[in-house]
mmCIF file of C-alpha atoms in Angstrom:
data_model
loop_
_atom_site.group_PDB
_atom_site.id
_atom_site.type_symbol
_atom_site.label_atom_id
_atom_site.label_comp_id
_atom_site.label_asym_id
_atom_site.label_seq_id
_atom_site.Cartn_x
_atom_site.Cartn_y
_atom_site.Cartn_z
ATOM 1 C CA GLU A 24 -0.210 -0.189 0.252
ATOM 2 C CA ALA A 25 1.506 3.540 -0.849
ATOM 3 C CA GLU A 26 2.399 5.539 1.636
ATOM 4 C CA VAL A 27 3.593 9.051 2.441
ATOM 5 C CA ALA A 28 7.220 9.391 3.154
ATOM 6 C CA GLN A 29 9.138 11.746 5.488
ATOM 7 C CA SER A 30 12.630 12.323 6.945
ATOM 8 C CA PRO A 31 14.201 12.330 9.090
ATOM 9 C CA ARG A 32 11.653 10.938 11.677
ATOM 10 C CA TYR A 33 13.467 12.772 14.408
ATOM 11 C CA LYS A 34 15.845 15.826 14.525
ATOM 12 C CA ILE A 35 17.331 17.630 17.578
ATOM 13 C CA THR A 36 18.616 21.136 16.900
ATOM 14 C CA GLU A 37 19.489 24.036 18.958
ATOM 15 C CA LYS A 38 17.783 27.455 18.667
ATOM 16 C CA SER A 39 19.047 29.722 16.009
ATOM 17 C CA GLN A 40 20.019 26.794 13.777
ATOM 18 C CA ALA A 41 18.372 25.850 10.393
ATOM 19 C CA VAL A 42 16.318 22.674 9.907
ATOM 20 C CA ALA A 43 15.066 21.063 6.828
ATOM 21 C CA PHE A 44 12.163 18.386 6.759
ATOM 22 C CA TRP A 45 11.748 16.393 3.423
ATOM 23 C CA CYS A 46 8.214 14.823 2.379
ATOM 24 C CA ASP A 47 7.141 12.286 -0.665
ATOM 25 C CA PRO A 48 3.655 11.778 -1.062
ATOM 26 C CA ILE A 49 1.806 8.978 -2.544
ATOM 27 C CA SER A 50 2.479 8.932 -6.340
ATOM 28 C CA GLY A 51 0.071 10.735 -8.324
ATOM 29 C CA HIS A 52 -1.306 12.630 -5.829
ATOM 30 C CA ALA A 53 -1.564 16.464 -6.740
ATOM 31 C CA THR A 54 -2.089 18.145 -3.403
ATOM 32 C CA LEU A 55 0.377 18.390 -0.598
ATOM 33 C CA TYR A 56 -0.025 19.595 2.635
ATOM 34 C CA TRP A 57 2.593 20.371 5.708
ATOM 35 C CA TYR A 58 0.837 20.613 9.529
ATOM 36 C CA ARG A 59 2.240 21.336 12.513
ATOM 37 C CA GLN A 60 1.319 19.410 15.634
ATOM 38 C CA ILE A 61 2.225 20.579 19.246
ATOM 39 C CA LEU A 62 1.686 17.948 22.027
ATOM 40 C CA GLY A 63 -1.616 17.557 23.246
ATOM 41 C CA GLN A 64 -3.161 19.611 20.346
ATOM 42 C CA GLY A 65 -4.695 18.908 17.016
ATOM 43 C CA PRO A 66 -2.754 19.105 13.507
ATOM 44 C CA GLU A 67 -2.631 22.841 12.032
ATOM 45 C CA LEU A 68 -2.013 23.613 8.495
ATOM 46 C CA LEU A 69 0.797 25.511 7.671
ATOM 47 C CA VAL A 70 0.942 25.280 4.156
ATOM 48 C CA GLN A 71 -0.910 23.538 1.208
ATOM 49 C CA PHE A 72 0.324 22.827 -2.119
ATOM 50 C CA GLN A 73 -1.543 22.186 -5.469
ATOM 51 C CA ASP A 74 1.126 20.602 -7.777
ATOM 52 C CA GLU A 75 3.891 23.152 -7.427
ATOM 53 C CA SER A 76 1.518 25.903 -6.576
ATOM 54 C CA VAL A 77 0.859 27.417 -2.750
ATOM 55 C CA VAL A 78 -2.900 27.704 -2.633
ATOM 56 C CA ASP A 79 -2.830 28.233 1.029
ATOM 57 C CA ASP A 80 0.096 29.526 3.502
ATOM 58 C CA SER A 81 -1.973 31.963 5.619
ATOM 59 C CA GLN A 82 -0.740 30.194 8.857
ATOM 60 C CA LEU A 83 2.952 29.730 7.912
ATOM 61 C CA PRO A 84 5.325 32.152 9.976
ATOM 62 C CA LYS A 85 7.002 33.559 6.726
ATOM 63 C CA ASP A 86 9.466 34.974 8.465
ATOM 64 C CA ARG A 87 11.396 32.077 9.337
ATOM 65 C CA PHE A 88 9.533 29.207 7.204
ATOM 66 C CA SER A 89 9.691 28.489 3.943
ATOM 67 C CA ALA A 90 8.253 25.389 1.557
ATOM 68 C CA GLU A 91 9.006 24.521 -1.681
ATOM 69 C CA ARG A 92 7.438 21.734 -4.259
ATOM 70 C CA LEU A 93 9.493 22.529 -7.231
ATOM 71 C CA LYS A 94 8.426 19.844 -9.703
ATOM 72 C CA GLY A 95 5.214 18.862 -7.913
ATOM 73 C CA VAL A 96 6.121 15.905 -6.274
ATOM 74 C CA ASP A 97 8.270 16.170 -3.159
ATOM 75 C CA SER A 98 8.364 18.865 -1.043
ATOM 76 C CA THR A 99 10.910 20.749 1.643
ATOM 77 C CA LEU A 100 10.097 22.448 4.798
ATOM 78 C CA LYS A 101 12.952 24.600 6.270
ATOM 79 C CA ILE A 102 12.865 26.457 9.372
ATOM 80 C CA GLN A 103 15.614 29.103 9.706
ATOM 81 C CA PRO A 104 16.190 30.226 12.772
ATOM 82 C CA ALA A 105 14.783 27.458 14.570
ATOM 83 C CA GLU A 106 13.133 28.565 17.902
ATOM 84 C CA LEU A 107 12.267 26.822 21.332
ATOM 85 C CA GLY A 108 8.521 27.142 20.491
ATOM 86 C CA ASP A 109 8.943 25.000 17.445
ATOM 87 C CA SER A 110 9.596 21.846 18.821
ATOM 88 C CA ALA A 111 6.598 19.942 17.547
ATOM 89 C CA MET A 112 5.720 17.129 15.302
ATOM 90 C CA TYR A 113 5.558 17.944 11.746
ATOM 91 C CA LEU A 114 3.264 16.127 9.784
ATOM 92 C CA CYS A 115 2.964 15.792 5.703
ATOM 93 C CA ALA A 116 -0.277 14.694 4.235
ATOM 94 C CA SER A 117 -1.211 14.002 0.536
ATOM 95 C CA SER A 118 -4.618 13.947 -1.490
ATOM 96 C CA LEU A 119 -5.510 12.591 -4.946
ATOM 97 C CA ALA A 120 -6.521 16.125 -6.240
ATOM 98 C CA GLY A 121 -7.491 18.694 -3.197
ATOM 99 C CA ARG A 122 -11.283 18.157 -3.625
ATOM 100 C CA GLU A 123 -13.589 19.037 -0.920
ATOM 101 C CA GLY A 124 -14.125 15.955 1.198
ATOM 102 C CA GLU A 125 -11.036 14.063 -0.267
ATOM 103 C CA THR A 126 -9.273 12.036 2.291
ATOM 104 C CA GLN A 127 -5.569 13.152 3.461
ATOM 105 C CA TYR A 128 -3.007 10.050 3.883
ATOM 106 C CA PHE A 129 -0.576 11.326 6.708
ATOM 107 C CA GLY A 130 2.960 10.542 6.845
ATOM 108 C CA PRO A 131 4.634 9.447 9.896
ATOM 109 C CA GLY A 132 6.166 13.066 11.016
ATOM 110 C CA THR A 133 9.307 14.561 11.614
ATOM 111 C CA ARG A 134 9.256 14.937 15.715
ATOM 112 C CA LEU A 135 11.341 18.202 15.998
ATOM 113 C CA LEU A 136 13.157 19.275 19.632
ATOM 114 C CA VAL A 137 14.804 22.741 19.723
ATOM 115 C CA LEU A 138 17.244 23.194 22.507
ATOM 116 C CA SER B 88 -13.427 32.590 15.211
ATOM 117 C CA GLN B 89 -14.203 28.715 14.462
ATOM 118 C CA LYS B 90 -13.944 26.912 17.851
ATOM 119 C CA ILE B 91 -13.751 22.850 18.072
ATOM 120 C CA GLU B 92 -14.114 20.898 21.423
ATOM 121 C CA GLN B 93 -13.249 17.700 21.862
ATOM 122 C CA ASN B 94 -13.494 15.832 25.743
ATOM 123 C CA SER B 95 -9.489 17.085 26.753
ATOM 124 C CA GLU B 96 -9.847 14.098 29.385
ATOM 125 C CA ALA B 97 -8.744 10.784 28.567
ATOM 126 C CA LEU B 98 -11.965 8.054 28.188
ATOM 127 C CA ASN B 99 -11.404 4.901 30.026
ATOM 128 C CA ILE B 100 -13.840 2.213 28.985
ATOM 129 C CA GLN B 101 -14.269 -1.601 29.636
ATOM 130 C CA GLU B 102 -13.282 -4.041 26.594
ATOM 131 C CA GLY B 103 -16.644 -5.025 25.150
ATOM 132 C CA LYS B 104 -18.525 -1.523 25.864
ATOM 133 C CA THR B 105 -19.433 1.264 23.591
ATOM 134 C CA ALA B 106 -17.188 4.311 23.578
ATOM 135 C CA THR B 107 -18.785 7.586 22.560
ATOM 136 C CA LEU B 108 -16.507 10.334 21.565
ATOM 137 C CA THR B 109 -17.804 14.343 21.285
ATOM 138 C CA CYS B 110 -16.906 16.758 19.060
ATOM 139 C CA ASN B 111 -18.614 20.141 19.286
ATOM 140 C CA TYR B 112 -18.176 23.212 17.078
ATOM 141 C CA THR B 113 -19.258 26.814 17.026
ATOM 142 C CA ASN B 114 -19.187 30.105 14.965
ATOM 143 C CA TYR B 115 -19.291 28.067 11.664
ATOM 144 C CA SER B 116 -21.206 25.697 9.735
ATOM 145 C CA PRO B 117 -19.379 23.130 8.184
ATOM 146 C CA ALA B 118 -20.047 21.386 5.210
ATOM 147 C CA TYR B 119 -18.858 17.911 6.256
ATOM 148 C CA LEU B 120 -17.098 16.839 9.428
ATOM 149 C CA GLN B 121 -14.001 13.626 9.335
ATOM 150 C CA TRP B 122 -12.851 11.649 12.030
ATOM 151 C CA TYR B 123 -9.039 10.636 12.258
ATOM 152 C CA ARG B 124 -7.459 8.354 14.370
ATOM 153 C CA GLN B 125 -3.890 8.839 15.939
ATOM 154 C CA ASP B 126 -1.453 6.361 17.262
ATOM 155 C CA PRO B 127 1.469 7.902 19.571
ATOM 156 C CA GLY B 128 4.205 8.889 17.312
ATOM 157 C CA ARG B 129 2.437 8.397 13.854
ATOM 158 C CA GLY B 130 0.478 10.536 11.632
ATOM 159 C CA PRO B 131 -3.547 10.359 11.752
ATOM 160 C CA VAL B 132 -5.534 8.052 9.728
ATOM 161 C CA PHE B 133 -8.781 8.718 8.046
ATOM 162 C CA LEU B 134 -11.769 6.712 9.463
ATOM 163 C CA LEU B 135 -15.125 8.301 8.318
ATOM 164 C CA LEU B 136 -16.423 11.360 6.413
ATOM 165 C CA ILE B 137 -20.194 12.712 7.236
ATOM 166 C CA ARG B 138 -21.703 15.352 5.200
ATOM 167 C CA GLU B 139 -24.277 17.853 6.454
ATOM 168 C CA ASN B 140 -27.194 16.510 4.872
ATOM 169 C CA GLU B 141 -26.223 12.951 6.557
ATOM 170 C CA LYS B 142 -27.548 12.173 10.221
ATOM 171 C CA GLU B 143 -25.541 9.063 10.535
ATOM 172 C CA LYS B 144 -22.850 7.117 9.143
ATOM 173 C CA ARG B 145 -21.270 3.566 9.958
ATOM 174 C CA LYS B 146 -18.593 1.370 9.155
ATOM 175 C CA GLU B 147 -18.132 -1.904 10.691
ATOM 176 C CA ARG B 148 -18.038 -1.270 14.383
ATOM 177 C CA LEU B 149 -17.898 2.843 14.053
ATOM 178 C CA LYS B 150 -20.662 5.267 13.757
ATOM 179 C CA VAL B 151 -20.649 8.823 13.391
ATOM 180 C CA THR B 152 -23.926 11.321 13.834
ATOM 181 C CA PHE B 153 -24.000 14.800 12.984
ATOM 182 C CA ASP B 154 -26.332 17.359 14.342
ATOM 183 C CA THR B 155 -25.865 20.587 12.449
ATOM 184 C CA THR B 156 -28.559 22.109 15.247
ATOM 185 C CA LEU B 157 -26.829 21.021 18.338
ATOM 186 C CA LYS B 158 -23.384 21.763 16.380
ATOM 187 C CA GLN B 159 -22.182 18.033 17.378
ATOM 188 C CA SER B 160 -20.853 15.272 15.920
ATOM 189 C CA LEU B 161 -20.687 12.011 18.487
ATOM 190 C CA PHE B 162 -18.274 8.959 17.450
ATOM 191 C CA HIS B 163 -19.437 5.328 18.491
ATOM 192 C CA ILE B 164 -17.303 2.342 18.412
ATOM 193 C CA THR B 165 -18.987 -0.417 19.583
ATOM 194 C CA ALA B 166 -17.525 -3.663 21.370
ATOM 195 C CA SER B 167 -14.375 -1.935 21.906
ATOM 196 C CA GLN B 168 -11.219 -3.874 21.966
ATOM 197 C CA PRO B 169 -7.787 -2.641 23.615
ATOM 198 C CA ALA B 170 -6.545 -2.271 19.991
ATOM 199 C CA ASP B 171 -9.030 0.861 19.748
ATOM 200 C CA SER B 172 -6.907 2.638 22.318
ATOM 201 C CA ALA B 173 -5.702 5.573 20.333
ATOM 202 C CA THR B 174 -6.499 9.457 20.140
ATOM 203 C CA TYR B 175 -9.482 10.385 18.229
ATOM 204 C CA LEU B 176 -9.476 13.519 16.429
ATOM 205 C CA CYS B 177 -12.466 15.354 14.970
ATOM 206 C CA ALA B 178 -12.352 17.956 11.726
ATOM 207 C CA PRO B 179 -15.391 19.827 10.610
ATOM 208 C CA THR B 180 -14.671 21.783 7.433
ATOM 209 C CA GLY B 181 -16.825 24.409 6.370
ATOM 210 C CA GLY B 182 -15.732 24.228 2.706
ATOM 211 C CA GLY B 183 -12.875 23.103 0.911
ATOM 212 C CA ASN B 184 -10.742 20.481 1.566
ATOM 213 C CA LYS B 185 -8.784 22.688 4.333
ATOM 214 C CA LEU B 186 -8.675 20.079 7.435
ATOM 215 C CA THR B 187 -9.301 22.756 10.821
ATOM 216 C CA PHE B 188 -8.637 19.830 13.749
ATOM 217 C CA GLY B 189 -9.582 19.524 17.329
ATOM 218 C CA THR B 190 -7.670 18.920 20.158
ATOM 219 C CA GLY B 191 -8.358 15.105 20.372
ATOM 220 C CA THR B 192 -9.727 12.688 22.664
ATOM 221 C CA GLN B 193 -7.587 10.198 24.004
ATOM 222 C CA LEU B 194 -9.418 6.279 24.409
ATOM 223 C CA LYS B 195 -8.122 3.683 26.564
ATOM 224 C CA VAL B 196 -10.007 0.612 26.461
ATOM 225 C CA GLU B 197 -9.141 -1.986 29.642
ATOM 226 C CA LEU B 198 -9.451 -5.871 29.804
#
């Protein structure tokens, strides 16, 4: 069964350093999402791509976060510089076409700890 | 602003009983609502979707209701098993496919 791949699974970094997370969606899925999940809370959407275009980045802290999906397939989320409050699980998800009600398939996540 | 409330306290039930989880929302009218399951250290997994014009949806031991008057969804697991222990997230969605999740309710099914 096809799955969303993410790496690394765990990342420990010091504040002010740069970190990057990678996501490979299910093959053929046009829509890709990055979520952040703080412990004890539900996932919060950071950015949504339709193919290579950003369709929603309203919750992305653009002063330090950036995301790209250059060829409309895999994607990278970067934080620079990392802050203590960025410690969280970063989840990537994909869906077939981004239509209303479409199932989103989540990867295993990258757990980030900022010291 | 939109607000989604799920039981913040863990729900502990005995094996074989029916678990009922609640999702309340305010300040918007979702076109549909999804339920996801999340195990520790893993990403959420989709379980069920119910639309605003549907009262009830079933899938095997799972049942979801959607009351747009009460602004509430109930999620039931019948004949619960220890393997059902997880956190369950609801996501009432107003339109499009942007998911807004509740905080989740942790379910523990004991032998």
